[in-house]
Tab-separated table of C-alpha atoms and ligand atoms in Angstrom:
chain	number	residue	atom	x	y	z
A	7	MET	CA	4.895	19.517	27.248
A	8	THR	CA	7.386	16.794	26.385
A	9	LYS	CA	11.100	17.610	26.471
A	10	GLY	CA	12.558	14.874	24.286
A	11	LYS	CA	12.203	14.181	20.585
A	12	PHE	CA	10.018	11.538	19.029
A	13	ILE	CA	11.384	10.167	15.760
A	14	THR	CA	9.719	7.378	13.804
A	15	LEU	CA	10.920	5.285	10.877
A	16	GLU	CA	8.502	3.944	8.333
A	17	GLY	CA	8.687	1.888	5.175
A	18	LEU	CA	7.855	-1.412	3.542
A	19	ASP	CA	9.201	-4.687	4.861
A	20	GLY	CA	12.696	-4.985	3.400
A	21	SER	CA	13.288	-1.221	3.093
A	22	GLY	CA	16.407	-1.319	5.293
A	23	LYS	CA	14.879	0.340	8.374
A	24	THR	CA	16.623	-1.967	10.837
A	25	THR	CA	20.117	-1.143	9.525
A	26	GLN	CA	19.341	2.570	9.479
A	27	ILE	CA	17.953	2.580	13.018
A	28	LYS	CA	21.156	0.962	14.343
A	29	ARG	CA	23.287	3.552	12.555
A	30	LEU	CA	21.112	6.441	13.685
A	31	ASP	CA	21.201	5.215	17.277
A	32	ALA	CA	25.023	5.046	17.204
A	33	TRP	CA	25.177	8.522	15.639
A	34	LEU	CA	22.896	9.996	18.339
A	35	ARG	CA	24.808	8.356	21.190
A	36	GLU	CA	28.148	9.571	19.843
A	37	ARG	CA	26.717	13.071	20.135
A	38	GLY	CA	25.719	12.583	23.751
A	39	HIS	CA	21.987	11.973	23.298
A	40	VAL	CA	20.241	9.412	25.446
A	41	THR	CA	18.082	7.271	23.202
A	42	THR	CA	15.224	4.859	23.638
A	43	LEU	CA	14.697	2.407	20.811
A	44	MET	CA	11.240	0.993	20.290
A	45	ARG	CA	9.510	-1.058	17.658
A	46	GLN	CA	5.867	-1.639	16.880
A	47	PRO	CA	4.196	-3.929	17.359
A	48	GLY	CA	6.108	-4.943	20.522
A	49	GLY	CA	8.670	-3.424	22.845
A	50	THR	CA	6.759	-3.975	26.113
A	51	ALA	CA	5.875	-7.260	27.807
A	52	THR	CA	2.207	-6.856	26.820
A	53	GLY	CA	3.172	-5.549	23.389
A	54	ASP	CA	5.396	-8.543	22.701
A	55	ARG	CA	2.443	-10.838	23.347
A	56	ILE	CA	0.280	-8.749	21.017
A	57	ARG	CA	3.104	-8.860	18.441
A	58	GLU	CA	3.178	-12.629	18.522
A	59	LEU	CA	-0.573	-12.746	17.981
A	60	LEU	CA	-0.421	-10.245	15.114
A	61	LEU	CA	2.528	-11.611	13.178
A	62	SER	CA	2.028	-15.344	13.565
A	63	SER	CA	0.787	-17.256	10.539
A	64	LYS	CA	-1.632	-18.950	13.001
A	65	SER	CA	-3.633	-15.678	13.079
A	66	ALA	CA	-4.683	-16.140	9.446
A	67	GLY	CA	-8.392	-15.498	10.097
A	68	ILE	CA	-7.995	-12.256	12.035
A	69	ALA	CA	-10.500	-9.606	10.879
A	70	PRO	CA	-8.974	-6.349	9.545
A	71	MET	CA	-10.742	-4.294	12.243
A	72	ALA	CA	-9.454	-6.656	14.948
A	73	GLU	CA	-5.977	-6.387	13.479
A	74	MET	CA	-6.156	-2.597	13.555
A	75	ALA	CA	-7.507	-2.568	17.122
A	76	LEU	CA	-4.640	-4.789	18.259
A	77	MET	CA	-2.099	-2.462	16.616
A	78	PHE	CA	-3.571	0.392	18.639
A	79	ALA	CA	-3.721	-1.703	21.821
A	80	ASP	CA	-0.014	-2.346	21.428
A	81	ARG	CA	0.588	1.358	20.778
A	82	ALA	CA	-1.406	2.475	23.837
A	83	GLN	CA	0.742	0.236	26.021
A	84	ALA	CA	3.981	1.449	24.409
A	85	ILE	CA	3.009	5.097	24.852
A	86	THR	CA	2.130	4.681	28.525
A	87	GLU	CA	4.977	2.407	29.495
A	88	VAL	CA	7.883	3.666	27.394
A	89	ILE	CA	7.347	6.496	24.925
A	90	ARG	CA	5.826	9.220	27.123
A	91	PRO	CA	8.090	8.583	30.139
A	92	SER	CA	11.163	8.634	27.863
A	93	LEU	CA	10.097	11.886	26.215
A	94	GLU	CA	9.377	13.444	29.587
A	95	ALA	CA	12.890	12.455	30.680
A	96	GLY	CA	14.294	14.352	27.680
A	97	LYS	CA	15.366	11.310	25.664
A	98	VAL	CA	15.321	10.859	21.919
A	99	VAL	CA	12.828	8.093	21.201
A	100	VAL	CA	13.445	6.294	17.922
A	101	CYS	CA	10.498	4.099	17.053
A	102	ASP	CA	10.480	1.503	14.285
A	103	ARG	CA	6.922	2.090	12.921
A	104	PHE	CA	4.042	4.046	14.491
A	105	THR	CA	0.539	5.127	13.388
A	106	ASP	CA	1.660	5.702	9.779
A	107	SER	CA	2.164	1.930	9.573
A	108	THR	CA	-1.427	1.361	10.651
A	109	GLU	CA	-2.640	3.875	8.093
A	110	ALA	CA	-0.510	2.287	5.362
A	111	TYR	CA	-1.059	-1.417	6.192
A	112	GLN	CA	-4.574	-1.508	7.654
A	113	GLY	CA	-5.907	1.697	6.047
A	114	GLY	CA	-4.228	1.067	2.667
A	115	GLY	CA	-3.264	-2.611	2.509
A	116	ARG	CA	-6.434	-3.908	4.167
A	117	GLU	CA	-8.497	-1.100	2.608
A	118	LEU	CA	-10.028	0.163	5.860
A	119	GLY	CA	-9.277	3.719	4.747
A	120	SER	CA	-7.404	6.501	6.500
A	121	GLU	CA	-10.308	8.060	8.357
A	122	VAL	CA	-10.889	5.308	10.903
A	123	VAL	CA	-7.154	5.003	11.584
A	124	LEU	CA	-6.740	8.734	12.153
A	125	GLU	CA	-9.800	8.793	14.393
A	126	LEU	CA	-8.413	5.984	16.561
A	127	HIS	CA	-5.035	7.687	16.603
A	128	ARG	CA	-6.658	10.852	17.910
A	129	VAL	CA	-8.480	9.015	20.693
A	130	ILE	CA	-5.827	6.463	21.669
A	131	CYS	CA	-2.559	8.325	21.143
A	132	GLY	CA	-3.901	11.482	22.782
A	133	GLY	CA	-2.173	13.986	20.529
A	134	LEU	CA	1.197	12.248	20.535
A	135	ASN	CA	2.620	12.783	17.066
A	136	PRO	CA	6.195	12.230	15.943
A	137	ASP	CA	8.417	15.317	15.712
A	138	LEU	CA	9.956	13.707	12.644
A	139	THR	CA	9.112	10.699	10.490
A	140	LEU	CA	11.732	9.215	8.196
A	141	MET	CA	9.948	7.349	5.449
A	142	LEU	CA	12.139	4.941	3.505
A	143	LEU	CA	10.481	4.151	0.226
A	144	PRO	CA	12.855	2.550	-2.247
A	145	ASP	CA	11.263	1.654	-5.595
A	146	LEU	CA	8.461	-0.833	-5.158
A	147	GLU	CA	9.694	-3.758	-7.275
A	148	PRO	CA	13.155	-4.138	-5.669
A	149	SER	CA	11.521	-3.839	-2.216
A	150	LEU	CA	9.106	-6.639	-3.012
A	151	GLU	CA	11.959	-8.748	-4.338
A	152	ARG	CA	14.041	-8.231	-1.175
A	153	ALA	CA	11.073	-9.041	1.055
A	154	ARG	CA	10.463	-12.272	-0.901
A	155	ARG	CA	14.098	-13.321	-0.537
A	156	ARG	CA	14.037	-12.539	3.178
A	157	ASN	CA	10.906	-14.595	3.533
A	158	GLN	CA	12.391	-17.540	1.739
A	159	LYS	CA	15.353	-17.432	4.094
A	160	ALA	CA	13.118	-17.139	7.170
A	161	ASN	CA	11.043	-20.105	5.990
A	162	ASN	CA	14.156	-22.231	5.660
A	163	THR	CA	15.406	-21.516	9.157
A	164	ALA	CA	13.863	-22.035	12.569
A	165	GLY	CA	13.314	-18.306	13.358
A	166	PRO	CA	10.147	-16.873	14.928
A	167	ASP	CA	6.920	-17.238	12.969
A	168	GLU	CA	6.565	-13.501	12.143
A	169	ASN	CA	5.862	-13.391	8.427
A	170	ARG	CA	2.110	-12.954	8.187
A	171	PHE	CA	2.341	-9.522	6.524
A	172	GLU	CA	5.323	-10.339	4.363
A	173	LEU	CA	3.350	-13.240	2.912
A	174	GLU	CA	0.651	-10.899	1.593
A	175	ALA	CA	0.268	-10.554	-2.183
A	176	ASP	CA	2.128	-7.868	-4.140
A	177	ALA	CA	-1.138	-5.924	-4.581
A	178	PHE	CA	-1.352	-5.522	-0.792
A	179	HIS	CA	2.195	-4.117	-0.611
A	180	ARG	CA	1.473	-1.833	-3.556
A	181	ARG	CA	-1.485	-0.340	-1.666
A	182	VAL	CA	0.744	0.094	1.422
A	183	TRP	CA	3.361	1.860	-0.686
A	184	GLU	CA	0.765	4.164	-2.251
A	185	LYS	CA	-0.728	5.059	1.128
A	186	TYR	CA	2.728	5.929	2.468
A	187	HIS	CA	3.185	8.332	-0.445
A	188	GLU	CA	-0.215	9.859	0.292
A	189	ILE	CA	0.810	10.448	3.938
A	190	ALA	CA	4.107	12.036	2.845
A	191	ARG	CA	2.254	14.399	0.495
A	192	ARG	CA	-0.280	15.291	3.181
A	193	GLU	CA	2.277	16.011	5.940
A	194	PRO	CA	5.444	17.401	4.383
A	195	GLY	CA	6.342	19.248	7.600
A	196	ARG	CA	6.660	16.025	9.580
A	197	VAL	CA	7.580	13.406	6.990
A	198	VAL	CA	10.927	13.268	5.226
A	199	LEU	CA	10.571	10.957	2.268
A	200	ILE	CA	13.723	9.098	1.257
A	201	GLU	CA	13.006	7.463	-2.079
A	202	GLY	CA	14.649	5.565	-4.876
A	203	ALA	CA	17.701	3.348	-5.214
A	204	LEU	CA	20.100	4.853	-2.665
A	205	GLY	CA	22.973	3.104	-0.897
A	206	ILE	CA	23.047	2.567	2.885
A	207	GLU	CA	25.492	5.475	3.384
A	208	ASP	CA	23.429	7.937	1.317
A	209	VAL	CA	20.275	7.066	3.214
A	210	HIS	CA	22.139	7.442	6.522
A	211	GLN	CA	23.388	10.896	5.502
A	212	ARG	CA	19.871	12.042	4.633
A	213	ILE	CA	18.580	10.682	7.906
A	214	VAL	CA	21.181	12.455	10.032
A	215	ALA	CA	20.610	15.719	8.154
A	216	ALA	CA	16.883	15.569	8.948
A	217	VAL	CA	17.487	14.464	12.548
A	218	SER	CA	20.042	17.246	13.170
A	219	GLU	CA	17.521	19.809	12.007
A	220	CYS	CA	14.769	18.284	14.151
A	221	ILE	CA	16.945	18.209	17.273
A	222	ALA	CA	18.079	21.797	16.763
A	223	LYS	CA	14.431	22.973	16.845
A	224	GLN	CA	13.251	23.837	20.335
B	221	TYD	P1	8.394	-6.510	11.639
B	221	TYD	O1	8.962	-7.877	11.702
B	221	TYD	O2	8.683	-5.578	12.754
B	221	TYD	O3	8.723	-5.929	10.234
B	221	TYD	P2	9.682	-4.801	9.747
B	221	TYD	O4	11.057	-5.226	10.159
B	221	TYD	O5	9.455	-4.799	8.281
B	221	TYD	O6	9.214	-3.532	10.392
B	221	TYD	O7	6.833	-6.679	11.449
B	221	TYD	C1	5.946	-5.693	11.596
B	221	TYD	C2	4.847	-5.968	10.587
B	221	TYD	O8	3.622	-5.446	11.092
B	221	TYD	C3	5.118	-5.296	9.269
B	221	TYD	O9	4.842	-6.192	8.221
B	221	TYD	C4	4.114	-4.168	9.223
B	221	TYD	C5	3.018	-4.630	10.124
B	221	TYD	N1	2.324	-3.526	10.821
B	221	TYD	C6	1.020	-3.226	10.486
B	221	TYD	O10	0.434	-3.882	9.624
B	221	TYD	N2	0.369	-2.208	11.135
B	221	TYD	C7	0.966	-1.488	12.127
B	221	TYD	O11	0.351	-0.580	12.706
B	221	TYD	C8	2.328	-1.814	12.476
B	221	TYD	C9	3.021	-1.049	13.573
B	221	TYD	C10	2.966	-2.840	11.804
């Protein structure tokens, strides 16, 4: 049995997850919780190398199944090295993306379907499921617009080459968005869906309400 809490954040690129994770982390720490922040892909030395491979525009020819397998390879490493030990130590682990991302992006976006993703999750993640998933799904069009603007900016500066998914066509992101909704409908007990055009503060308030409830549960 794990003692900590495992909280994941999900959403499209440009949904504001990064800002919300920072605010949630500060909120948890102010209340005396010890947190571990993780992101996927990445967050371990091996995972960061897998991340580079997955997100680089140089990996253009990567097969969807290979892409999915690498996402799970990264996850296996993160679970062993960081997530399980942190949970066993009673920490609150806040992870930017987890298996729902694979289901949405590879299962939905790349059209591999949910079944294969859930099967790999079962085998590779060994029953580790989030206690709570905060799914940020603002309306699709403004999200796509924000992601495009972010991309433009990244292309004009000398940042890391990490835009392979953001460069996908709108139809890909639409499939991701639809798959996320499907997951939220399927697992209402785990997933809190935060939708529509909400400001940063409103989203934060919804997040802390859901997290408070999750932490209060034994
Ligand atoms: P990242 O720069 O972390 O994006 P964001 O800030 O939007 O989370 O890039 C992660 C990208 O990898 C993102 O486009 C989603 C994609 N991804 C998958 O396709 N499958 C997965 O299982 C995970 C974890 C991420």
